[in-house]
Amino acid sequence: MTLDDTPGTIVFDLDGVLYLDRQGVPGAGEALDRLRGEGWKLLFATNNSTKTASTVADHILERTGFAIEPSSAITSAASAGAYAAERYSSAVVLGSNGLVSTLQSYGLEIKGAGPADCVVVGLDIDLGYGDIDRASRAIRQGSAFVATNVDSTYPTPTGLAPGAGAIVAAVREASGVDPVVCGKPTARFLYLVQPKLVGPRIWMVGDRPETDIAMAHDAGWTSVLTLTGVITDPTEVPDRHRPDHIIDSVADLPDLVAGSRA
């Protein structure tokens, strides 16, 4: 099968769609394998800024048994890196080692404190008061404020945990400055996805209406919401970001896709 024969591309969110923390969603690997076997190109787009593209590939394999190339993964850390590298040379980072590594791969010099050209804020599960202090001080001193994403929560097997958006909100309040946001559903994130798309049909599969489904709507893609992540009750889906399809699990996706072509 050549690229011209490819039915299209399916873009998957990760947390809440393919896995919850370290637990794979049952049937996720089998669904991915079937879709690839049917000729679909698969991409993986996450607002989780803690992971490099290589880490994303490792985690998908560990948790679903499905192997991907790191080039198929697009992260909010990469989106922030691409945005910042076009404008700045140095950054103070409030985030994980994965975010730091990704920013360095774009050529940014990482500083422990200001002055710096920008401050990049992402998810940091080891966050302390001092981290918010140094980030907000650098912004007040003139550093630009860049956020990987503003997801308020992320799904885990035991419920929703605070996301990067909660940390961004703290820095916003302490600095008095609104950030430039680089994750889904922004055009900055979409800019990294679009060159990787092939085929006449594009689907987006996610669990968060205001990011995954909103990006699909903005791009004109077919949108699918899974009920294994942020939303588990279809009555909770907001009208503003209502998807084209709602499925219980990504395991149901191959049959949905096949049915849509009948």
XYZ file of C-alpha atoms in Angstrom:
262
model
C 0.000 0.000 0.000
C 1.356 3.427 -0.975
C 0.627 6.747 0.702
C -1.780 7.489 -2.155
C -3.764 4.404 -1.157
C -3.878 5.291 2.548
C -7.471 5.819 3.696
C -6.315 8.647 5.939
C -4.827 9.533 9.299
C -6.095 8.953 12.824
C -4.706 11.241 15.528
C -4.855 9.819 19.048
C -4.649 11.519 22.389
C -2.818 9.371 24.965
C -3.788 9.861 28.629
C -7.375 8.697 29.035
C -7.527 7.198 25.535
C -4.772 4.601 25.186
C -3.848 4.359 28.848
C -4.450 5.707 32.350
C -1.134 6.393 34.045
C 0.688 3.037 33.685
C -2.420 0.997 32.872
C -3.275 0.400 29.233
C -6.912 0.673 28.196
C -8.092 -2.899 27.455
C -8.019 -3.606 23.740
C -6.078 -0.444 22.836
C -3.110 -2.252 21.318
C -5.300 -4.577 19.298
C -7.300 -1.624 17.970
C -4.156 0.213 16.892
C -2.791 -2.898 15.232
C -6.008 -3.465 13.286
C -6.205 0.135 12.118
C -2.610 0.167 10.934
C -3.210 -3.139 9.178
C -6.129 -1.537 7.346
C -3.826 1.157 6.014
C -4.442 4.094 8.337
C -1.553 6.314 9.328
C -1.532 6.721 13.116
C -0.309 9.812 14.959
C -0.189 10.442 18.698
C -0.774 13.950 20.020
C -0.526 14.723 23.720
C -0.709 17.789 25.932
C 1.347 15.926 28.531
C 4.564 17.967 28.551
C 6.494 15.612 30.838
C 7.451 13.231 28.021
C 9.794 13.389 25.053
C 8.633 11.826 21.801
C 10.863 8.829 22.527
C 9.281 8.431 25.956
C 5.826 8.532 24.372
C 6.838 5.686 22.063
C 8.218 3.694 24.998
C 5.078 4.198 27.074
C 2.703 3.210 24.271
C 4.679 0.003 23.760
C 4.872 -0.771 27.494
C 1.192 -0.111 28.144
C -0.521 -1.336 24.973
C 2.042 -3.597 23.295
C 1.904 -1.481 20.130
C 5.156 -0.154 18.650
C 5.442 3.304 17.078
C 8.248 5.512 15.829
C 8.973 8.611 17.953
C 8.381 10.723 14.842
C 4.689 9.771 15.100
C 4.391 11.527 18.487
C 3.649 15.241 18.892
C 3.797 16.752 22.380
C 2.911 20.103 23.901
C 6.554 20.314 25.000
C 7.594 20.162 21.337
C 5.008 22.789 20.438
C 6.344 25.083 23.154
C 9.902 24.383 22.036
C 9.157 25.198 18.403
C 7.369 28.401 19.388
C 10.032 29.570 21.845
C 13.021 28.692 19.664
C 11.734 30.949 16.877
C 11.727 33.928 19.237
C 14.051 33.370 22.185
C 17.447 31.969 23.107
C 17.095 31.156 26.812
C 14.392 29.865 29.142
C 13.601 29.322 32.785
C 11.613 26.084 32.992
C 8.976 25.030 35.477
C 8.387 21.440 34.467
C 9.774 17.949 34.122
C 13.083 16.658 32.810
C 11.235 15.651 29.654
C 10.217 19.258 29.038
C 13.752 20.487 29.686
C 15.189 17.908 27.295
C 12.694 18.787 24.577
C 13.400 22.522 24.873
C 17.131 21.864 24.700
C 16.609 19.830 21.526
C 15.224 23.018 19.965
C 18.385 24.902 20.929
C 17.163 26.806 23.972
C 19.599 27.511 26.810
C 18.032 26.482 30.112
C 18.609 28.759 33.093
C 17.851 28.052 36.728
C 16.440 31.541 37.315
C 15.990 34.854 35.545
C 16.967 36.855 33.699
C 15.998 34.790 30.684
C 14.185 35.455 27.434
C 11.185 33.375 28.437
C 9.667 31.178 31.120
C 8.149 27.878 29.971
C 5.649 26.258 32.334
C 4.351 22.700 32.090
C 3.279 19.866 34.354
C 5.581 19.263 37.328
C 4.441 16.688 39.875
C 7.330 17.680 42.176
C 6.289 21.319 42.207
C 7.285 23.467 45.179
C 6.574 27.017 46.273
C 10.061 28.055 45.243
C 9.400 26.949 41.662
C 6.377 29.231 41.357
C 8.397 32.008 42.966
C 11.328 31.849 40.530
C 9.063 31.516 37.494
C 6.816 34.432 38.434
C 9.784 36.620 39.418
C 11.427 36.054 36.030
C 8.186 36.989 34.259
C 7.808 40.145 36.326
C 11.393 40.998 35.377
C 10.466 40.869 31.694
C 10.654 37.226 30.565
C 7.934 36.134 28.164
C 5.465 33.601 29.601
C 4.947 30.396 27.578
C 2.641 27.570 28.723
C 2.833 24.093 27.262
C -0.912 23.687 27.863
C -3.666 24.708 30.251
C -5.416 21.387 30.903
C -6.780 21.755 34.409
C -6.600 18.005 35.110
C -5.426 14.716 33.677
C -7.019 11.293 34.155
C -5.539 8.551 36.352
C -6.868 5.150 37.465
C -7.971 6.750 40.746
C -9.611 9.840 39.252
C -8.575 13.247 37.975
C -5.266 14.752 39.112
C -4.199 18.427 38.819
C -2.843 19.210 35.366
C -0.439 21.775 33.970
C -3.242 24.327 33.836
C -3.384 24.439 37.633
C 0.319 25.310 37.732
C 0.008 27.832 34.911
C -2.837 29.498 36.820
C -0.643 29.884 39.920
C 2.147 31.504 37.903
C -0.357 33.720 36.119
C -1.759 34.947 39.417
C 1.713 35.518 40.906
C 3.103 37.305 37.855
C 0.031 39.185 36.625
C 0.787 38.061 33.046
C -1.236 35.813 30.723
C 0.784 33.118 28.912
C 1.090 32.182 25.278
C -0.396 28.659 25.194
C 1.120 26.059 22.848
C -0.827 22.823 23.433
C -4.052 21.491 21.946
C -6.256 22.979 20.571
C -4.071 25.927 19.525
C -2.907 26.639 15.996
C 0.665 26.340 17.316
C 0.100 22.681 18.118
C -1.835 22.021 14.932
C 1.107 23.491 12.990
C 3.258 20.535 14.105
C 0.582 17.953 13.297
C -0.467 19.056 9.832
C 2.742 18.182 7.943
C 2.433 14.580 9.178
C -1.116 14.034 7.907
C -1.771 11.839 4.859
C -4.843 10.618 3.048
C -8.259 12.111 2.371
C -9.805 11.441 5.798
C -8.576 12.710 9.163
C -9.976 11.521 12.497
C -9.167 12.790 15.987
C -9.733 10.512 18.998
C -9.600 12.045 22.468
C -11.141 12.222 25.905
C -11.183 15.987 26.535
C -13.783 18.040 24.610
C -12.114 21.450 25.023
C -8.784 20.258 23.608
C -9.088 17.125 21.449
C -12.578 17.689 20.089
C -12.079 21.455 19.776
C -8.929 20.935 17.696
C -10.753 18.488 15.443
C -13.571 20.984 14.955
C -11.148 23.810 14.145
C -9.291 21.632 11.620
C -12.392 20.145 10.010
C -11.613 16.563 11.098
C -13.996 13.837 12.226
C -14.018 13.818 16.033
C -14.409 10.862 18.392
C -14.716 11.083 22.181
C -13.815 8.069 24.317
C -15.378 7.622 27.763
C -12.267 6.231 29.479
C -10.673 9.512 30.559
C -11.812 12.960 31.655
C -15.453 12.259 30.774
C -17.025 8.890 31.548
C -20.697 9.879 31.197
C -21.928 10.967 27.751
C -24.466 13.324 29.333
C -21.532 15.428 30.590
C -20.302 16.290 27.089
C -20.741 20.065 26.565
C -22.783 21.171 23.551
C -20.042 23.617 22.577
C -17.572 20.792 21.871
C -19.870 17.943 20.924
C -18.027 15.241 18.973
C -19.178 13.513 15.834
C -19.022 10.165 17.642
C -18.894 8.928 21.251
C -17.528 5.465 22.045
C -17.016 3.632 25.305
C -13.385 2.827 24.544
C -10.736 3.089 21.850
C -11.214 -0.664 21.461
C -14.490 0.201 19.702
C -12.820 2.509 17.170
C -11.989 0.018 14.369
C -15.616 -1.044 14.034
C -16.735 2.598 14.045
C -14.236 3.504 11.337
C -15.162 0.449 9.262
C -18.851 1.250 9.587
C -18.306 4.815 8.437
C -16.881 3.533 5.147
C -19.675 1.067 4.448
